PDB file of C-alpha atoms in Angstrom:
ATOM      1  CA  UNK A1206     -21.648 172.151  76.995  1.00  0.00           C
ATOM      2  CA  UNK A1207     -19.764 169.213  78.651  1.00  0.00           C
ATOM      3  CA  UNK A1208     -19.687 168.655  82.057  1.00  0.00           C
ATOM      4  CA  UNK A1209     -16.744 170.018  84.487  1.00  0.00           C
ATOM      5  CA  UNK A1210     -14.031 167.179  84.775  1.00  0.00           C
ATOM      6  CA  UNK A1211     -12.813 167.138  88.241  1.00  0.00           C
ATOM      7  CA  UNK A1212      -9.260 168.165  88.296  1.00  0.00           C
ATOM      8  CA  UNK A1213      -6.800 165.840  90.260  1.00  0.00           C
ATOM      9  CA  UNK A1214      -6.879 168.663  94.128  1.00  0.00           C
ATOM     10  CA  UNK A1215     -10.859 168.408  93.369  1.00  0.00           C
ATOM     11  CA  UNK A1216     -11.201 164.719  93.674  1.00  0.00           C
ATOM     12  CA  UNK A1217      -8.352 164.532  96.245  1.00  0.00           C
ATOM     13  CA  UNK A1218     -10.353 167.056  98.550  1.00  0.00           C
ATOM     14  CA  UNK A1219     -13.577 165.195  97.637  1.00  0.00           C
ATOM     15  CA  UNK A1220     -12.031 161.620  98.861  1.00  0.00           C
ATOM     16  CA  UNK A1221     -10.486 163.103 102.125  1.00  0.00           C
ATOM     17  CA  UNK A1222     -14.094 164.428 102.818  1.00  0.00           C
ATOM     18  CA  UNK A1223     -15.463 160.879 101.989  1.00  0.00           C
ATOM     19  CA  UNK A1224     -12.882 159.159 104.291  1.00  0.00           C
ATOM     20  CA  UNK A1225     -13.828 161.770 107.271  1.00  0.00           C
ATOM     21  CA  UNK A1226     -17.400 161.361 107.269  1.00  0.00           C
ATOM     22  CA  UNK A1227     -17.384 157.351 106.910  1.00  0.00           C
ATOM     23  CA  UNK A1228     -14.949 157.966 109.741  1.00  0.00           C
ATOM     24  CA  UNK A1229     -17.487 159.299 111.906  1.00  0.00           C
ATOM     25  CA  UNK A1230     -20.010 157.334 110.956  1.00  0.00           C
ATOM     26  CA  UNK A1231     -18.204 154.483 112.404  1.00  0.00           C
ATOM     27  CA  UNK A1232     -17.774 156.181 115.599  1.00  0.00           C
ATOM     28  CA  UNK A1233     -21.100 157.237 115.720  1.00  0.00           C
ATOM     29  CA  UNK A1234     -22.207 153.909 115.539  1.00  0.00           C
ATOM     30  CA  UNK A1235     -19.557 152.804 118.270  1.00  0.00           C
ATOM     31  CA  UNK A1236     -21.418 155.804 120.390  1.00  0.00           C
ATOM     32  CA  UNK A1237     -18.198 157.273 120.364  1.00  0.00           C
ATOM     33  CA  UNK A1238     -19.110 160.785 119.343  1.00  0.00           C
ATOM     34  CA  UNK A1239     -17.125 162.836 122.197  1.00  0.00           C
ATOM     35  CA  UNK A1240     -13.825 161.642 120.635  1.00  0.00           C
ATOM     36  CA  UNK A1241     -11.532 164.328 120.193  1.00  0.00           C
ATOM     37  CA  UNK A1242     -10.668 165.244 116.539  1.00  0.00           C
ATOM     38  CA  UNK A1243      -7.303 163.962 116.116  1.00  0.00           C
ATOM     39  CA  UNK A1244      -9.115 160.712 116.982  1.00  0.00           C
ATOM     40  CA  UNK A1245     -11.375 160.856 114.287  1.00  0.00           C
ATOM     41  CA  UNK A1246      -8.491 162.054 111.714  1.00  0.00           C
ATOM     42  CA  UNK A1247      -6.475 159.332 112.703  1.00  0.00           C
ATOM     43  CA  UNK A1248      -8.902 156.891 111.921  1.00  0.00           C
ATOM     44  CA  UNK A1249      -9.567 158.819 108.525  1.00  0.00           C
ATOM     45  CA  UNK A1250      -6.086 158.514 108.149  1.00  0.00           C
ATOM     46  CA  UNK A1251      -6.086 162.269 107.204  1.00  0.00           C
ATOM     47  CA  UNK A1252      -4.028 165.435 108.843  1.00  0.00           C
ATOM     48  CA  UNK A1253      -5.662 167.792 111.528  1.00  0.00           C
ATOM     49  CA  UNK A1254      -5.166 170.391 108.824  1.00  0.00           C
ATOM     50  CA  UNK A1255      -7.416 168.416 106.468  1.00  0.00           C
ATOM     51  CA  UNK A1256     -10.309 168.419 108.730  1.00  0.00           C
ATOM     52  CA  UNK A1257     -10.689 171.964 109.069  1.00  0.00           C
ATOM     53  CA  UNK A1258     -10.282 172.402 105.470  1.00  0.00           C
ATOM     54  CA  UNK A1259     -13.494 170.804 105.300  1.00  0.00           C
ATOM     55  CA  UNK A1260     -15.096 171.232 108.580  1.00  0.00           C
ATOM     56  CA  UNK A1261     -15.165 173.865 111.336  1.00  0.00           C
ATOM     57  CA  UNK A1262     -16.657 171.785 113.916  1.00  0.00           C
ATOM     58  CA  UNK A1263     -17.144 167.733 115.238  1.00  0.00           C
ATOM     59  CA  UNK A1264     -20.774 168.529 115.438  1.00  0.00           C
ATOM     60  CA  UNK A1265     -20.618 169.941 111.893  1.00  0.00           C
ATOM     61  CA  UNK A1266     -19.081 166.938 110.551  1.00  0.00           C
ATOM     62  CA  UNK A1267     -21.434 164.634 112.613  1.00  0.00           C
ATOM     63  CA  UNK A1268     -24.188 166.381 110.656  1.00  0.00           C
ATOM     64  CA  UNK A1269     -22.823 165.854 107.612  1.00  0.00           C
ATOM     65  CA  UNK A1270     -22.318 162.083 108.769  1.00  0.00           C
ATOM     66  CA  UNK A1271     -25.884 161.946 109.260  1.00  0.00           C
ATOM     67  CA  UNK A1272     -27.224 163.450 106.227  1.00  0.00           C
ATOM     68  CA  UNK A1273     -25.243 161.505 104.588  1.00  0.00           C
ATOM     69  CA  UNK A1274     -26.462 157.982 105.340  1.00  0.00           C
ATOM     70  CA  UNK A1275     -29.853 159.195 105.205  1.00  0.00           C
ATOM     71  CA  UNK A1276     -29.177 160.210 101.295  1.00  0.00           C
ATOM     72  CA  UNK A1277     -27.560 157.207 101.117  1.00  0.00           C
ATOM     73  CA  UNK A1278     -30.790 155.127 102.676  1.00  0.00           C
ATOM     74  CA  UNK A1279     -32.982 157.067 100.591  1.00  0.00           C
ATOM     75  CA  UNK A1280     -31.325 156.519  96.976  1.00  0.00           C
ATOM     76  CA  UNK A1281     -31.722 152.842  98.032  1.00  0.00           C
ATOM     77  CA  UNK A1282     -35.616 153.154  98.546  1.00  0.00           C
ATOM     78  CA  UNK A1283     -35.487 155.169  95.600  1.00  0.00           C
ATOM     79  CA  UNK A1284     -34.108 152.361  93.431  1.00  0.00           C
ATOM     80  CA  UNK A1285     -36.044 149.304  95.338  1.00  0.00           C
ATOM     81  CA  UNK A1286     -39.498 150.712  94.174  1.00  0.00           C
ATOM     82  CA  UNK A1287     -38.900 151.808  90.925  1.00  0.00           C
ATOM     83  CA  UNK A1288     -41.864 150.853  88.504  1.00  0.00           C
ATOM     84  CA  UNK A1289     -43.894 149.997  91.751  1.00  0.00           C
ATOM     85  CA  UNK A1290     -47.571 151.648  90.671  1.00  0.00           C
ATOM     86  CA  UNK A1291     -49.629 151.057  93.995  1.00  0.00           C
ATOM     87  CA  UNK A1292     -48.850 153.584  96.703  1.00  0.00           C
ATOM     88  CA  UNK A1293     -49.361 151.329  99.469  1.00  0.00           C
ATOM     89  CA  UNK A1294     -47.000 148.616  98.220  1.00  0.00           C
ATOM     90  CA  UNK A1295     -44.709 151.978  98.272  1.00  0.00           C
ATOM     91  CA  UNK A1296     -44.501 152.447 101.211  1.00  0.00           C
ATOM     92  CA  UNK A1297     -44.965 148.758 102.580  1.00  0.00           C
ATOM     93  CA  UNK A1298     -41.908 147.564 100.894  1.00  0.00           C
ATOM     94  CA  UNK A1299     -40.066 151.087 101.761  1.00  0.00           C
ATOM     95  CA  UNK A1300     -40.723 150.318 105.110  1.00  0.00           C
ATOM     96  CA  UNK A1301     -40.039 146.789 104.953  1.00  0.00           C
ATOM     97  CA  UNK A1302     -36.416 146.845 103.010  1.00  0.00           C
ATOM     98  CA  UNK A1303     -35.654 149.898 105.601  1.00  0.00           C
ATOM     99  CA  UNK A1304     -36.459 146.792 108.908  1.00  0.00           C
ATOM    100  CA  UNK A1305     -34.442 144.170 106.979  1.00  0.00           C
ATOM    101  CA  UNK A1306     -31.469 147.542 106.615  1.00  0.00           C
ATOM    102  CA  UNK A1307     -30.815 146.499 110.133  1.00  0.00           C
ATOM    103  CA  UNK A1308     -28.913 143.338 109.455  1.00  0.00           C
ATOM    104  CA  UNK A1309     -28.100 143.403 106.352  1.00  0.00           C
ATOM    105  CA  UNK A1310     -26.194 147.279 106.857  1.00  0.00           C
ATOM    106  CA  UNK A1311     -25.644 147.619 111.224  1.00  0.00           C
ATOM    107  CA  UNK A1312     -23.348 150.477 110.695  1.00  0.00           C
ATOM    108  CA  UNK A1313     -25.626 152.361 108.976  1.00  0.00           C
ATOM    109  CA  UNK A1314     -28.550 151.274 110.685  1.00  0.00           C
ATOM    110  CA  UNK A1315     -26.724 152.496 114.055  1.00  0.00           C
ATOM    111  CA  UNK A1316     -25.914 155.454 112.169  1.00  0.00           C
ATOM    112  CA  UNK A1317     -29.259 156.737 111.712  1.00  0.00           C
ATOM    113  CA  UNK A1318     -31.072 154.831 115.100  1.00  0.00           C
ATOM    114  CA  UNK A1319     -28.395 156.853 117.096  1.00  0.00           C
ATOM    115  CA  UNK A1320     -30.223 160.319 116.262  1.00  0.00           C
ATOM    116  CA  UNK A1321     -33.308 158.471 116.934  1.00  0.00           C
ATOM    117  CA  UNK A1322     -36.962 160.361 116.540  1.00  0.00           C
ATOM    118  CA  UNK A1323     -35.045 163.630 115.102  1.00  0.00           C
ATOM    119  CA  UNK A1324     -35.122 162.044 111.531  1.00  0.00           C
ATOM    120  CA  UNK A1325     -39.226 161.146 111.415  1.00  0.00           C
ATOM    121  CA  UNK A1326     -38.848 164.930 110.890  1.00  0.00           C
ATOM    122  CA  UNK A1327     -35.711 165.344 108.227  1.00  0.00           C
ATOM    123  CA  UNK A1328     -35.889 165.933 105.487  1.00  0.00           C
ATOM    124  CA  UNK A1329     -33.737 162.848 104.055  1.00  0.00           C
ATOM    125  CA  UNK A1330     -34.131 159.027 104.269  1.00  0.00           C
ATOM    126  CA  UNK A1331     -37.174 157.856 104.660  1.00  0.00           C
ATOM    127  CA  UNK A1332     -39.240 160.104 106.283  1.00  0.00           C
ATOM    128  CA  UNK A1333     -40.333 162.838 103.693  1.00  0.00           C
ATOM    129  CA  UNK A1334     -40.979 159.328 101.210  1.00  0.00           C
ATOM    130  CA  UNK A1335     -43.034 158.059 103.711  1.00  0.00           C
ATOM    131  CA  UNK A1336     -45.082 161.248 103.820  1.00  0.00           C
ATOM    132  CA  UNK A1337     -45.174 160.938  99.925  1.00  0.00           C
ATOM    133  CA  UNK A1338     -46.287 157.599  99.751  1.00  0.00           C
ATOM    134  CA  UNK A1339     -48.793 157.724 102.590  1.00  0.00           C
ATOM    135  CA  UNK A1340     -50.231 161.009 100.807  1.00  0.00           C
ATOM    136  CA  UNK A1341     -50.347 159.390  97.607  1.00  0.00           C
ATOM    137  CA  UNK A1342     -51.712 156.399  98.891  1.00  0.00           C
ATOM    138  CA  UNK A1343     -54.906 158.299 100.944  1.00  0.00           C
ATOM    139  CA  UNK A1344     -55.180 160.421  97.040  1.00  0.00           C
ATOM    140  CA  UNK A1345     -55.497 157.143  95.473  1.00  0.00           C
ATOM    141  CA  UNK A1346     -58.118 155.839  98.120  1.00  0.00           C
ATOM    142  CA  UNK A1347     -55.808 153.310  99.477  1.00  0.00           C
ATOM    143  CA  UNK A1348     -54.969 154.899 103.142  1.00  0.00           C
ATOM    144  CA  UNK A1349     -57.448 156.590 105.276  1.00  0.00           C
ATOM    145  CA  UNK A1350     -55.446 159.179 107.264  1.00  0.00           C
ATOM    146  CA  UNK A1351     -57.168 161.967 108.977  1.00  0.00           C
ATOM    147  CA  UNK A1352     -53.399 163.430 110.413  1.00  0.00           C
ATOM    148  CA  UNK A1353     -50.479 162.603 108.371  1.00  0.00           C
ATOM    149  CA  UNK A1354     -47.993 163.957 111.047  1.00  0.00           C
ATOM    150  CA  UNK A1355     -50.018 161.840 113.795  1.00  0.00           C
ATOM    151  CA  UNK A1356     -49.617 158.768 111.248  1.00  0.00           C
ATOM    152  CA  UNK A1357     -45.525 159.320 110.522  1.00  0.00           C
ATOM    153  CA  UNK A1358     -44.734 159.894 114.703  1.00  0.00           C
ATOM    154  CA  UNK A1359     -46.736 156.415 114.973  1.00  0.00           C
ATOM    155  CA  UNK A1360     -44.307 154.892 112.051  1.00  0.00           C
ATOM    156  CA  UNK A1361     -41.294 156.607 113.355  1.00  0.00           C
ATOM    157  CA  UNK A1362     -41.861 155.236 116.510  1.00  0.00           C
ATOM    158  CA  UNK A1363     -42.492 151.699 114.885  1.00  0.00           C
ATOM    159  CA  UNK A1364     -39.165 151.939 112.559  1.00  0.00           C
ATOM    160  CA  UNK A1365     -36.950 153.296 115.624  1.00  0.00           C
ATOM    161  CA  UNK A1366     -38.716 150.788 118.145  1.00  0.00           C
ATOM    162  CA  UNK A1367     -38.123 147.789 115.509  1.00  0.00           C
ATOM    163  CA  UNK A1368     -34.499 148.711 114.865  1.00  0.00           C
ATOM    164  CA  UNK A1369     -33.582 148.696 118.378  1.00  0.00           C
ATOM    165  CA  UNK A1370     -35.430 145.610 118.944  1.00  0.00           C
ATOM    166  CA  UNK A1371     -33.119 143.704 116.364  1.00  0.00           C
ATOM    167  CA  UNK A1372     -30.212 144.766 117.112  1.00  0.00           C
ATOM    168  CA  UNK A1373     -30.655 143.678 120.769  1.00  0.00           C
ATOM    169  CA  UNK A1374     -32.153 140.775 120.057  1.00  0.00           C
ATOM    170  CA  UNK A1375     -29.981 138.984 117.432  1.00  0.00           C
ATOM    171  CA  UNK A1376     -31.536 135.563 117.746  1.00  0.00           C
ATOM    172  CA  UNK A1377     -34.868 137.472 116.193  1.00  0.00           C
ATOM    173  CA  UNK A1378     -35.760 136.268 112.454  1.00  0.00           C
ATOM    174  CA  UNK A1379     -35.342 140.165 111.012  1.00  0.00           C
ATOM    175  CA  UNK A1380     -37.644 139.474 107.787  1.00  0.00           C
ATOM    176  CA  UNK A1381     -40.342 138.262 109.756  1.00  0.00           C
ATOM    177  CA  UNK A1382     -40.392 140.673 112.458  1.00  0.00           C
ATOM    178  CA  UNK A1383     -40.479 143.586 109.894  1.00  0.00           C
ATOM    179  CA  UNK A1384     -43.541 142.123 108.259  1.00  0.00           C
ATOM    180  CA  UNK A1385     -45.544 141.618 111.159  1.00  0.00           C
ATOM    181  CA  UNK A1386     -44.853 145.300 112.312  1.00  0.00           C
ATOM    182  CA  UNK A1387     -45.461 146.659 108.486  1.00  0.00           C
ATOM    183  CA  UNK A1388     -48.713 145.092 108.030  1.00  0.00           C
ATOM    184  CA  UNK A1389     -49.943 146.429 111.226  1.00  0.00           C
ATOM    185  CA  UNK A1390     -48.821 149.481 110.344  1.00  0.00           C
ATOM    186  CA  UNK A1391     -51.199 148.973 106.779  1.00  0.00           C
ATOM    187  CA  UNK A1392     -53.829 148.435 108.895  1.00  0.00           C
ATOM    188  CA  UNK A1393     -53.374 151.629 110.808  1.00  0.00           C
ATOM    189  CA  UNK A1394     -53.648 152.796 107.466  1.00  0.00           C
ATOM    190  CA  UNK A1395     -56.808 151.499 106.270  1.00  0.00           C
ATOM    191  CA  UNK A1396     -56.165 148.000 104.639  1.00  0.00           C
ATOM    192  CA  UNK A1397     -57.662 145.367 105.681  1.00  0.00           C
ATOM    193  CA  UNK A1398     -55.450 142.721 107.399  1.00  0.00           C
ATOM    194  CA  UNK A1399     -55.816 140.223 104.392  1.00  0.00           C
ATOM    195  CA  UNK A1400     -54.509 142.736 101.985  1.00  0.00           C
ATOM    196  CA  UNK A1401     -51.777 144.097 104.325  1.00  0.00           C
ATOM    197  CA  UNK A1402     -50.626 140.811 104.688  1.00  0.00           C
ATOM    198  CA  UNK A1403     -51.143 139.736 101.038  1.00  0.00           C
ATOM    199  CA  UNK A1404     -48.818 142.460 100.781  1.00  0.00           C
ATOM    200  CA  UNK A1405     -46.329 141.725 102.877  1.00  0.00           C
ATOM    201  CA  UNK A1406     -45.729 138.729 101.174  1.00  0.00           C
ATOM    202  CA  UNK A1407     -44.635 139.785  97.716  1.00  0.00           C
ATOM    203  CA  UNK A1408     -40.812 139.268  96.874  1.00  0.00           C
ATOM    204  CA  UNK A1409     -38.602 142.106  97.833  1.00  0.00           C
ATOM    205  CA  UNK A1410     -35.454 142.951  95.647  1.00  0.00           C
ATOM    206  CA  UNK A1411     -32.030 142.313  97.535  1.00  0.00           C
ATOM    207  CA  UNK A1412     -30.665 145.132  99.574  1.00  0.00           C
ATOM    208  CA  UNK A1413     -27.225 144.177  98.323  1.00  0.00           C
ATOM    209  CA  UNK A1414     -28.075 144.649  94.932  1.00  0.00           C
ATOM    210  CA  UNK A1415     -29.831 147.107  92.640  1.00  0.00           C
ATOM    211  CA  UNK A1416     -33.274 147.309  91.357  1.00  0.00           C
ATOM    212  CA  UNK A1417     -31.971 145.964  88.667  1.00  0.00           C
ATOM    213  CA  UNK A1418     -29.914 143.275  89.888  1.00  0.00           C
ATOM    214  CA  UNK A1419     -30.234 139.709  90.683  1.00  0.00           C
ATOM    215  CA  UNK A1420     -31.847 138.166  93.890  1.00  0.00           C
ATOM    216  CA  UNK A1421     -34.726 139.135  96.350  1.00  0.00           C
ATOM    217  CA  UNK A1422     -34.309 139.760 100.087  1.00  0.00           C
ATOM    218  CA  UNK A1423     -36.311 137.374 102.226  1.00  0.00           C
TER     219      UNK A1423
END
């Protein structure tokens, strides 16, 4: 059977909902979270009526903000290591598009630094891929983990720490910072340094683009 067509109140409702939660994603990257609502509608550009047609709380629609940068983050990784067959270069060039995110996307990256250590355990972005790709990668013999969760609090720590780091320090070459942290991180892992870094090394497709697109990230 073919698909349901939106109808014209559908996609209206779906774009004010859109327009709300990039709203406060903005303000959660300004830190500005304890705005009232009408603040946050007026920047939407949307009525007070429309918010609560979609919302019954700020902290609801925070959430939502959230959630939805991290789905957003994690379709990206998604797409940047399709046809990738080596678990470990997984999650090394997961983790190393996610430290050059910083940069290249600061609202987002302030986005999801802002609710710091709470999303090594969510269940979006790149946490649970992490997990994946470190479990895959210790199936395959390429990790040697003896605690997974001991082994993602150590990367969340590293991804959180580095973000920070870059964003307060602007004068900091991004690319190479990332690398250096990632390979250590494959050592923690079980490679040995010249693989990690042999790793690190290998072109990375742009952020800006698809996988399918044009260009490589430095």
């Amino acid at each position: 059977m073919p698909e349901h067509a939106p109808s014209r109140l559908e996609r209206r409702k779906a774009r004010t909902r859109a327009a709300l939660i990039r709203a406060a994603q903005a303000l959660i990257a300004e830190g500005k979270t304890a705005v009232p609502i009408l603040e946050i509608t007026q920047a939407a550009d949307v009525g007070m009526g429309s918010f609560y047609n979609h919302f019954e709380t700020k902290e609801q629609l925070y959430q939502a903000a959230v959630e939805d940068a991290l789905d957003t983050h994690g379709a990206l990784l998604d797409e940047l290591t399709t046809g990738l067959d080596d678990p470990a270069q997984v999650f090394a060039q997961s983790f190393r598009l996610t430290g050059r995110l910083h940069r290249r996307h600061p609202e987002l990256s302030k986005v999801l630094l802002h609710y710091g250590l709470e999303l090594a355990t969510s269940e979006s972005g790149l946490a649970p891929r992490a997990r994946r790709d470190i479990e895959a990668a210790v199936r395959a013999g390429r990790f040697t983990v003896g605690d997974t969760e001991l082994a993602m609090v150590t990367i969340a720590g590293a991804a959180l720490g580095l973000g920070h780091l870059l964003h307060h320090q602007p004068e900091r070459d991004d690319a190479a910072a990332t690398d250096r942290v990632t390979e250590d991180l494959l050592r923690m892992l079980g490679l040995t340094a010249a693989e990690a870094h042999e790793i690190c090394s290998r072109p990375l497709p742009a952020l800006d683009t698809t996988a399918t697109g044009p260009g490589t990230a430095a």
